[in-house]
Tab-separated table of C-alpha atoms in Angstrom:
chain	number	residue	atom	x	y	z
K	1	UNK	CA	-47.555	-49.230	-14.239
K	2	UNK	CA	-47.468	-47.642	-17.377
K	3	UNK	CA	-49.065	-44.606	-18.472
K	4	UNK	CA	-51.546	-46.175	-21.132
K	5	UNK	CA	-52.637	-48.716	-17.792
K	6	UNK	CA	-53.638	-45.459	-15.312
K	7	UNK	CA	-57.355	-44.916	-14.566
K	8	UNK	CA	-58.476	-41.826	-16.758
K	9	UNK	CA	-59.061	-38.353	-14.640
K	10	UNK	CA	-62.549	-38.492	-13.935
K	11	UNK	CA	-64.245	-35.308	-14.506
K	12	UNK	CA	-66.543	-33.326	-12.113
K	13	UNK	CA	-67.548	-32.596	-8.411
K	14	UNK	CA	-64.209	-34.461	-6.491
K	15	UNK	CA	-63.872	-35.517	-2.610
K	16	UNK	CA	-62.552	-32.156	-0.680
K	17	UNK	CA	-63.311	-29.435	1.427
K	18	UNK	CA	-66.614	-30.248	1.554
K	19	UNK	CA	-67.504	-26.565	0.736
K	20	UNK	CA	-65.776	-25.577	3.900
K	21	UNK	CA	-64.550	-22.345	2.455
K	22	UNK	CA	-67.993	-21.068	1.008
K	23	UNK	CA	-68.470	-18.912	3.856
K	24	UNK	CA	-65.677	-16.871	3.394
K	25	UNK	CA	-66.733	-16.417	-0.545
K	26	UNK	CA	-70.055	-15.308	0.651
K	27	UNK	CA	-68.332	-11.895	2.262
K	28	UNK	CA	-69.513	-10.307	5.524
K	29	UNK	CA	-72.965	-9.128	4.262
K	30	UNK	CA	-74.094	-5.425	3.609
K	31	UNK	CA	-72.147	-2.979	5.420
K	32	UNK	CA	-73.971	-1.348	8.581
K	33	UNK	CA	-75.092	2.006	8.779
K	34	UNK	CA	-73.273	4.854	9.708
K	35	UNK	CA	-75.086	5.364	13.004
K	36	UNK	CA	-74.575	1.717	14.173
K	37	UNK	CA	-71.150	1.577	14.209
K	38	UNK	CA	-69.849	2.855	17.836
K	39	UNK	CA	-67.168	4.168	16.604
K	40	UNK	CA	-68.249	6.368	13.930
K	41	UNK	CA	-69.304	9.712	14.306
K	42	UNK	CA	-73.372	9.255	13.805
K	43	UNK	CA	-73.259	6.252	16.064
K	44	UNK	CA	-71.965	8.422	19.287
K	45	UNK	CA	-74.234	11.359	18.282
K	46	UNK	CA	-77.113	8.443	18.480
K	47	UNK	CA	-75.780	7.056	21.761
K	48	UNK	CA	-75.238	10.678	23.148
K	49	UNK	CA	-79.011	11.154	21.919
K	50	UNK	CA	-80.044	7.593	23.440
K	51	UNK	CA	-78.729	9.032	26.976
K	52	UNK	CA	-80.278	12.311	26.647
K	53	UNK	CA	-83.441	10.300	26.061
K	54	UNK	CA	-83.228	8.200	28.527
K	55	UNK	CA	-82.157	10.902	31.002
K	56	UNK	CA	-85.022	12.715	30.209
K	57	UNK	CA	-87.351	10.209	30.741
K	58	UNK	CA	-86.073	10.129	34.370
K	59	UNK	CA	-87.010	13.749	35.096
K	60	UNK	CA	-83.244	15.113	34.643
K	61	UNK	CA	-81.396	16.413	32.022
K	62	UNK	CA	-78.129	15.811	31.545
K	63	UNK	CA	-75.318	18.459	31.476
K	64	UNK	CA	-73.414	19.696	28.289
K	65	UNK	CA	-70.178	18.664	28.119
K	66	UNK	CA	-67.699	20.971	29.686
K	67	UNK	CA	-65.640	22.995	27.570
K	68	UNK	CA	-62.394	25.011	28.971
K	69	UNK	CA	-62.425	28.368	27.644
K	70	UNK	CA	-58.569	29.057	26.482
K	71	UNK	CA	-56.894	31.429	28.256
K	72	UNK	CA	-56.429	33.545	24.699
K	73	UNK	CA	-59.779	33.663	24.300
K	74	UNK	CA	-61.149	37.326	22.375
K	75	UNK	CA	-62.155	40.083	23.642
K	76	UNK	CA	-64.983	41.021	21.830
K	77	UNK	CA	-66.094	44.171	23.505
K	78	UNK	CA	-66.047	47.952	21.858
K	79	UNK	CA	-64.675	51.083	22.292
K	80	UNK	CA	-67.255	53.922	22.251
K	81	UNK	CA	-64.710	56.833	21.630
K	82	UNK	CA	-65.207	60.427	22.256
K	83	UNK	CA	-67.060	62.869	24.711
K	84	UNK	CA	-70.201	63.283	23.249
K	85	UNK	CA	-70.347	59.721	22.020
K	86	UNK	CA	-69.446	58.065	25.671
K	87	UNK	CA	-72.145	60.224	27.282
K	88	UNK	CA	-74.586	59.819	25.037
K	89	UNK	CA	-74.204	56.287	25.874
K	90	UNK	CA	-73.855	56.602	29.514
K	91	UNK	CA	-77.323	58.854	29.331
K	92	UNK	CA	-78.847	55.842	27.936
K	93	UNK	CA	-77.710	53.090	30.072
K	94	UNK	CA	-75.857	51.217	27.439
K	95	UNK	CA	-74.456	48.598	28.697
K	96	UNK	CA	-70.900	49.037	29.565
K	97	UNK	CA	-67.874	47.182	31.424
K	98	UNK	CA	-65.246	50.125	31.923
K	99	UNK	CA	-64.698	53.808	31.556
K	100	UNK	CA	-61.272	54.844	30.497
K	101	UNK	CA	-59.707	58.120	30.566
K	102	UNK	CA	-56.662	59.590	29.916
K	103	UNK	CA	-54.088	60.692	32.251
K	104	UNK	CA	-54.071	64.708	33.440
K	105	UNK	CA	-58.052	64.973	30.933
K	106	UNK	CA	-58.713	68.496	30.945
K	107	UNK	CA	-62.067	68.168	32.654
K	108	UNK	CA	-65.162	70.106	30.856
K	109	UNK	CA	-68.963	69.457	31.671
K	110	UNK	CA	-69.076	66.534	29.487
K	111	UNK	CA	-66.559	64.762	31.184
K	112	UNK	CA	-67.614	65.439	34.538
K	113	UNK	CA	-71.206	64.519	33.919
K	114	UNK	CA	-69.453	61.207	32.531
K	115	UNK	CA	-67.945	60.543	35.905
K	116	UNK	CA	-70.617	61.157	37.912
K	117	UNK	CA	-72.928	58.704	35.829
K	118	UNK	CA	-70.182	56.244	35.932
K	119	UNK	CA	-70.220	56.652	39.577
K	120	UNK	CA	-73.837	55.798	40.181
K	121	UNK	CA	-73.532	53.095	38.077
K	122	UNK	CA	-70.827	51.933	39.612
K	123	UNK	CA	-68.235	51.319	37.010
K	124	UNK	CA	-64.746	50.968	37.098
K	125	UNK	CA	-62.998	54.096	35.817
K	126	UNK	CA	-59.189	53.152	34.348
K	127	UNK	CA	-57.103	56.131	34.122
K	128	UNK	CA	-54.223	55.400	31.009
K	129	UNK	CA	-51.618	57.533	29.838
K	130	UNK	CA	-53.043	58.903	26.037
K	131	UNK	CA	-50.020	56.877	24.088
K	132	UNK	CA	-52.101	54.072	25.460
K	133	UNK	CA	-55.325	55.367	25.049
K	134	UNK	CA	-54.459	55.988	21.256
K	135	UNK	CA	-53.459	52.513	20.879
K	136	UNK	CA	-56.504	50.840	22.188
K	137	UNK	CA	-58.947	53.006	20.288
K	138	UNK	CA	-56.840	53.006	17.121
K	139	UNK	CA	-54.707	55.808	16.215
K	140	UNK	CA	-56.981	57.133	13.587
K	141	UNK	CA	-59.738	57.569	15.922
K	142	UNK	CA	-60.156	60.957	17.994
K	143	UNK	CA	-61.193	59.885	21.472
K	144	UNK	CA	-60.718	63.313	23.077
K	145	UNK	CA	-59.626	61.658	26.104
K	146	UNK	CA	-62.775	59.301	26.588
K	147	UNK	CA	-63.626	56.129	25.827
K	148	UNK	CA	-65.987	53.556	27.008
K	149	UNK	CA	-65.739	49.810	27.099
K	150	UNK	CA	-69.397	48.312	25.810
K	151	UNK	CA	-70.242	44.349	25.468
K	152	UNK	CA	-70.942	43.406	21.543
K	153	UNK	CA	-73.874	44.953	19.943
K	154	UNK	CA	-77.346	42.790	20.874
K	155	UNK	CA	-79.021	43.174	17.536
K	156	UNK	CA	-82.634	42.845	17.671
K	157	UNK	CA	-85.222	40.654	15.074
K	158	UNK	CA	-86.486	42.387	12.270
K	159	UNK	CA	-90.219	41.257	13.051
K	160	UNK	CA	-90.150	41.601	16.596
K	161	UNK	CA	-89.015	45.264	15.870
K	162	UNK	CA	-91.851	45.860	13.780
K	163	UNK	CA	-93.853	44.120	16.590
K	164	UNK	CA	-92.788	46.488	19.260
K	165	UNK	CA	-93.474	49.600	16.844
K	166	UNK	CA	-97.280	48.688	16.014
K	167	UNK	CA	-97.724	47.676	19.847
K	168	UNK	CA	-96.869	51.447	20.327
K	169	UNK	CA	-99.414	52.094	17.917
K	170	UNK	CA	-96.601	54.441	16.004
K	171	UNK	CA	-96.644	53.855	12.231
K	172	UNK	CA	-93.525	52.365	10.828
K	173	UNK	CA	-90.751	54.015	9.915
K	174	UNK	CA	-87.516	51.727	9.107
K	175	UNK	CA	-84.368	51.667	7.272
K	176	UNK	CA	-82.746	48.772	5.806
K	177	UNK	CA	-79.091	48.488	4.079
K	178	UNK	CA	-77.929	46.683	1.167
K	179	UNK	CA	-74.443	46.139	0.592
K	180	UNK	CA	-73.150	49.389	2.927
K	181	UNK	CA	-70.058	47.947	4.376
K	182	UNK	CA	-68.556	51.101	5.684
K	183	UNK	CA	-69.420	52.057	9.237
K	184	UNK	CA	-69.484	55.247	9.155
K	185	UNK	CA	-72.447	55.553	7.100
K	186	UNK	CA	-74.495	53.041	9.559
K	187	UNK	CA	-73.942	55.505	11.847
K	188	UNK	CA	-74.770	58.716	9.873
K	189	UNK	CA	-78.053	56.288	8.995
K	190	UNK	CA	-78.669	55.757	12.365
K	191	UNK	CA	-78.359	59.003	13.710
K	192	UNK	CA	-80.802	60.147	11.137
K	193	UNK	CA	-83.025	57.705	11.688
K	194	UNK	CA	-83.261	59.320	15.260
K	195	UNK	CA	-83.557	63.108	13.883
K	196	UNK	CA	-86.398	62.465	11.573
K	197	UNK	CA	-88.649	59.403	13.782
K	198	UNK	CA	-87.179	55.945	11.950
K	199	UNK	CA	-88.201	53.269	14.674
K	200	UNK	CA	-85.165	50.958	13.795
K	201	UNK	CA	-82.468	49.901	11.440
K	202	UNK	CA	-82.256	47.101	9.624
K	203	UNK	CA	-79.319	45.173	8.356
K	204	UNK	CA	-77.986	41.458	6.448
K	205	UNK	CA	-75.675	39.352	8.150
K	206	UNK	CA	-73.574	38.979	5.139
K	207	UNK	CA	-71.556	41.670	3.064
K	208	UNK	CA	-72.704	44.364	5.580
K	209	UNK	CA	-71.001	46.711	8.064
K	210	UNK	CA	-72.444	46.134	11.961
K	211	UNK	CA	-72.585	48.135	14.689
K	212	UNK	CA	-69.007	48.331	15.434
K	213	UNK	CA	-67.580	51.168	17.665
K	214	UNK	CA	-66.762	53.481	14.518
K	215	UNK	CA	-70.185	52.885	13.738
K	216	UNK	CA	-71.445	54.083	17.771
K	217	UNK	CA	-69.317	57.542	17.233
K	218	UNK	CA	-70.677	58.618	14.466
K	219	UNK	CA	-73.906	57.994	15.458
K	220	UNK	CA	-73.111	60.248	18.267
K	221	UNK	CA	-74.990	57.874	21.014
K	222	UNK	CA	-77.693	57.270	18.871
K	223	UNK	CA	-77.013	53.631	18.260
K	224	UNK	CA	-78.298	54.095	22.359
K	225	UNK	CA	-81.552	54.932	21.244
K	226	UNK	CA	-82.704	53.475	17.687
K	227	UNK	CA	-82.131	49.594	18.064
K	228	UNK	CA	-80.295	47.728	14.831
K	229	UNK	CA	-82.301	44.548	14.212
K	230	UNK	CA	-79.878	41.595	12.162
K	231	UNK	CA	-81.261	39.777	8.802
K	232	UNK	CA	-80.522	36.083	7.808
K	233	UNK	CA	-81.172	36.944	4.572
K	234	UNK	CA	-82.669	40.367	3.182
K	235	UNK	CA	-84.467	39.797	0.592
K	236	UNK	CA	-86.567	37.150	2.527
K	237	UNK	CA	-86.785	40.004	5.922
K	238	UNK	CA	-88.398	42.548	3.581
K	239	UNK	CA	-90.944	39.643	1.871
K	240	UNK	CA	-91.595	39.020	5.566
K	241	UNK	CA	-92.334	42.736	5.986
K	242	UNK	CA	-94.658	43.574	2.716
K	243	UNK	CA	-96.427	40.823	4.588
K	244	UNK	CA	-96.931	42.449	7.296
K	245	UNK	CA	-98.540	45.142	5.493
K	246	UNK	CA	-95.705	47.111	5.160
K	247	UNK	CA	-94.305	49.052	2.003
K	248	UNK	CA	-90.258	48.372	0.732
K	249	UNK	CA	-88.986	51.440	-1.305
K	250	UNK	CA	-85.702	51.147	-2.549
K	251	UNK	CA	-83.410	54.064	-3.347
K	252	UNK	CA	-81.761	54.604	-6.655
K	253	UNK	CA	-80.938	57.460	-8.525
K	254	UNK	CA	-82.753	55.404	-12.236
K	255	UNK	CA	-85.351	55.195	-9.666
K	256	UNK	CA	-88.990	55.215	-11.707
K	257	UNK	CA	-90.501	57.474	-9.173
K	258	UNK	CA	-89.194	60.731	-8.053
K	259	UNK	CA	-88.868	61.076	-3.820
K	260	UNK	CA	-91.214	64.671	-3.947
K	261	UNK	CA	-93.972	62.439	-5.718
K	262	UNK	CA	-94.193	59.656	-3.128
K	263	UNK	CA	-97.384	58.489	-2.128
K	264	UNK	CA	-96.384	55.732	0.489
K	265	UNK	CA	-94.544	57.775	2.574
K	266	UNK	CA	-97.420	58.272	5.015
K	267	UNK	CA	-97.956	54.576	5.526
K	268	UNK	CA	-96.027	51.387	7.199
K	269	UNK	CA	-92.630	51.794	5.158
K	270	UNK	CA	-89.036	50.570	4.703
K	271	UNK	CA	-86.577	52.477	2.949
K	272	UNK	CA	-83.793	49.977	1.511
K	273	UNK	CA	-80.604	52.318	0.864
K	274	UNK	CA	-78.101	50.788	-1.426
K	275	UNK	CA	-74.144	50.791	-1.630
K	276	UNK	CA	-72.922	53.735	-3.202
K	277	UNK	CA	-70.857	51.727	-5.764
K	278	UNK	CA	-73.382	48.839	-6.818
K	279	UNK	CA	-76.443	49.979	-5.195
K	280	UNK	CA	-79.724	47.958	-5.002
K	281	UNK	CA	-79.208	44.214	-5.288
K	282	UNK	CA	-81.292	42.635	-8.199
K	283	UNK	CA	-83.204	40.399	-5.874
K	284	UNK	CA	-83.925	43.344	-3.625
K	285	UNK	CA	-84.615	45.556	-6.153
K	286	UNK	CA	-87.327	42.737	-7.309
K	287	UNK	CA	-89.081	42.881	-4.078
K	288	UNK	CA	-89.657	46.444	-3.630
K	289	UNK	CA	-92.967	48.133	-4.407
K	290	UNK	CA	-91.541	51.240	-5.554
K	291	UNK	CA	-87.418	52.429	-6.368
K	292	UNK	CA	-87.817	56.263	-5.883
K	293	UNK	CA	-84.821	58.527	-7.033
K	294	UNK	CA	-83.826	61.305	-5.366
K	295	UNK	CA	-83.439	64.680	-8.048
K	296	UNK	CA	-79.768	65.677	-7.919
K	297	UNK	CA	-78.020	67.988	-9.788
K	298	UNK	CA	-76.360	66.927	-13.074
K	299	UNK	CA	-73.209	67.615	-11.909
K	300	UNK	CA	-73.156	65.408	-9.149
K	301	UNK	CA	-72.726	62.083	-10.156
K	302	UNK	CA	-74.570	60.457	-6.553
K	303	UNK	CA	-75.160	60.643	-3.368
K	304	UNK	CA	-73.142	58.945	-0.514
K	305	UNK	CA	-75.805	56.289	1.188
K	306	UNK	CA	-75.977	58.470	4.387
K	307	UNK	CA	-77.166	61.514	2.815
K	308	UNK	CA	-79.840	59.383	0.739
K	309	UNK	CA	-81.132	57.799	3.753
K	310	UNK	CA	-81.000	61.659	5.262
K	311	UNK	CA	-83.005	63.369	2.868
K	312	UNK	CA	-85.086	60.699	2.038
K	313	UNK	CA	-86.316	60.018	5.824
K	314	UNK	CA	-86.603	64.098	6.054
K	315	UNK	CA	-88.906	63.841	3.206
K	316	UNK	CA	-91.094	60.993	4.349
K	317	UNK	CA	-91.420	63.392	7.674
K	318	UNK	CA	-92.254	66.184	6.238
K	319	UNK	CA	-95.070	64.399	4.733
K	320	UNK	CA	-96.423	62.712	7.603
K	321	UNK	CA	-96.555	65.747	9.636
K	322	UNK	CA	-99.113	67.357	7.295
């Protein structure tokens, strides 16, 4: 047959399939969510959350996965270093794991008043030769032969430590730091806050120095006696206190109002001490009632934080005792 005698192509639908393929152009329909699929992470936090449910609908609750603790886990605990320090805390009952002197001590009444409290309290007393005693204290720190083991610092809440202080019916007297990372001046502030009749400490999670075991000596066992309460955030702790009825002064030495000329110093106040190098914060700054300078000579640039927080706490007891 020749090509002019073949039946033209007829156009349109043709014989086929019969649209047996159309499924697979459709595609799998919208993707499920996140939690539905067993394998993803949301869907075994819902089936964990499911049992739970369940489980507690029964009257039991179901136990926590188990966790093995490695073996190189961290010691967290302290050193509290030094006689005075170590009995201090001893005369407190601060918590404490160990007591660890050094090989041939020279015993004084310090020390022996050390052992016999660490006798009735039944604590295990390691005797080390002072090479080693130097090395686990740090060889910069002067231990005089003592030292004593302590568990991490239990920080308190800021408003359930000015809770406790108006359940006492005491007026209150606190300190809070902004931006003082070294420890040594938490614990000059602390032990001052014990001289002069500050209830508690304050200080931020963040960019601050805690109570660390530097921190515990130079307090000289205070730490033992003024609790250190730990702030999310600052600036929203000391909103939290103004509305509590409590005054925020801020120290600063372009403060507007000169410490000798205080009014609020015989009424519910905190006393915000700054880093020595930047100071106040501009969002704490903001929040504080007053920023009170402290008259200095000209000569003297500033004062280290400690020494602020010192004269400024001796000031607002001087004026309270009137």
């Amino acid at each position: 047959m020749s090509k002019s005698q073949r039946s033209p192509r007829k156009k349109g639908p043709q014989k086929g399939t019969g649209g047996h393929g159309r499924k697979a152009l459709e595609g799998k329909g919208p993707t499920p969510k996140a939690e539905d699929r067993s394998w993803h992470v949301a869907g075994k936090r819902k089936s964990a959350r499911e049992r739970f449910e369940a489980a507690a609908q029964k009257g039991r609750r179901p136990e926590p996965p188990r966790h093995r603790k490695p073996s190189s886990a961290k010691d967290d605990s302290e050193l509290v270093t030094g006689r005075n320090s170590v009995l201090e805390a001893l005369r407190t009952k601060t918590p404490a794991t160990t007591l660890i002197l050094a090989a041939r001590l020279e015993m004084d009444e310090r020390v022996k008043e050390i052992l016999s409290i660490a006798n009735k309290r039944g604590l295990p007393v390691l005797e080390v030769m002072r090479p080693e005693l130097d090395r686990l204290s740090g060889h910069d720190a002067v231990h005089q032969g003592v030292a004593l083991k302590v568990p991490p610092y239990q920080y308190a809440h800021p408003i359930e430590l000015l809770e406790q202080v108006v359940d006492r019916q005491q007026t209150p007297l606190l300190v809070a730091l902004d931006g003082v990372t070294d420890p040594r001046n938490l614990g000059a502030i602390i032990r001052s806050a014990a001289a002069f009749g500050a209830q508690g400490v304050i200080v931020p999670q963040r960019r601050s120095v805690g109570v660390t075991a530097s921190a515990w000596k130079t307090s000289a066992g205070a730490a033992a006696r003024v609790p250190v309460a730990m702030a999310t955030n600052l600036t929203t702790t000391l909103k939290e206190l103004k509305s509590q009825g409590v005054f925020v002064i801020g120290l600063d030495g372009d403060g507007d109002v000169p410490l000798h000329e205080l009014e609020l110093a015989e009424g519910p106040l905190v006393v915000v001490v700054g880093s020595e190098g930047k100071g106040l914060s501009r969002l704490v700054a903001e929040t504080c009632d007053a920023i009170v300078s402290i008259p200095i000579s000209s000569a003297t640039e500033s004062l280290n934080a400690g020494i602020a927080a010192s004269v400024t706490l001796y000031e607002v007891a001087k004026r309270r005792a009137r």
